[in-house]
Coordinates of C-alpha atoms in Angstrom, one line a residue:
M1 CA -16.7 -35.3 21.2
P2 CA -16.1 -31.5 21.7
K3 CA -15.5 -29.1 18.9
V4 CA -11.9 -28.4 17.9
K5 CA -11.1 -24.8 18.5
T6 CA -9.2 -22.6 16.1
N7 CA -6.1 -20.9 17.5
C8 CA -7.1 -17.3 18.1
A9 CA -3.6 -15.9 17.5
A10 CA -3.3 -17.7 14.1
K11 CA -6.8 -16.5 13.2
K12 CA -5.7 -12.9 13.5
R13 CA -2.4 -13.4 11.6
F14 CA -3.3 -15.5 8.6
A15 CA -5.9 -15.2 5.8
L16 CA -6.9 -17.6 3.1
T17 CA -6.7 -16.6 -0.6
G18 CA -9.4 -17.6 -3.1
T19 CA -7.2 -20.5 -4.3
G20 CA -6.7 -21.9 -0.8
K21 CA -3.2 -20.6 -0.1
I22 CA -2.5 -18.8 3.1
K23 CA -1.4 -15.2 3.2
R24 CA 0.8 -13.7 5.9
K25 CA 2.4 -10.4 6.8
H26 CA 6.2 -9.7 7.0
A27 CA 7.8 -9.5 10.4
Y28 CA 10.0 -6.5 11.6
H29 CA 7.5 -3.8 10.4
S30 CA 5.8 -2.9 13.7
H31 CA 8.4 -0.8 15.7
I32 CA 12.0 0.6 15.6
L33 CA 11.3 1.8 12.1
T34 CA 13.6 4.9 12.2
K35 CA 16.8 2.9 11.6
K36 CA 15.3 0.9 8.7
S37 CA 15.6 2.3 5.2
T38 CA 12.5 3.4 3.2
K39 CA 13.1 0.7 0.7
R40 CA 13.3 -2.0 3.4
K41 CA 10.1 -0.7 5.1
R42 CA 8.3 -0.6 1.8
N43 CA 9.2 -4.2 0.9
L44 CA 8.0 -5.4 4.4
D45 CA 4.7 -3.7 3.8
H46 CA 3.5 -6.3 1.3
T47 CA 1.8 -9.6 2.1
T48 CA 3.3 -12.9 1.0
L49 CA 2.4 -16.5 1.1
V50 CA 3.2 -19.0 3.8
D51 CA 6.1 -21.3 2.8
A52 CA 5.3 -24.9 1.9
A53 CA 7.6 -26.0 4.8
N54 CA 5.2 -24.3 7.3
M55 CA 1.9 -24.9 5.6
R56 CA 1.0 -28.1 7.6
Q57 CA 1.6 -26.4 10.9
V58 CA -0.4 -23.3 10.0
K59 CA -3.3 -25.3 8.6
S60 CA -3.4 -27.3 11.9
L61 CA -3.6 -24.0 13.9
L62 CA -6.5 -22.9 11.6
N63 CA -8.2 -26.3 11.6
L64 CA -8.0 -26.6 7.9
R65 CA -8.1 -30.2 6.5

């Protein structure tokens, strides 16, 4: 049986926390930043956790349990 490969795109985009949750970055913070307010850009800068509704899909991409 061959090894199951991790999705390389997901590997770059998600990270595990110490308690096993999955961190992600906010979208809409990479380009066209001139029309976005400073407050909006600042709030997009922080990382957040993957929602429970998407957790199973992300874990399958990362080959976690």
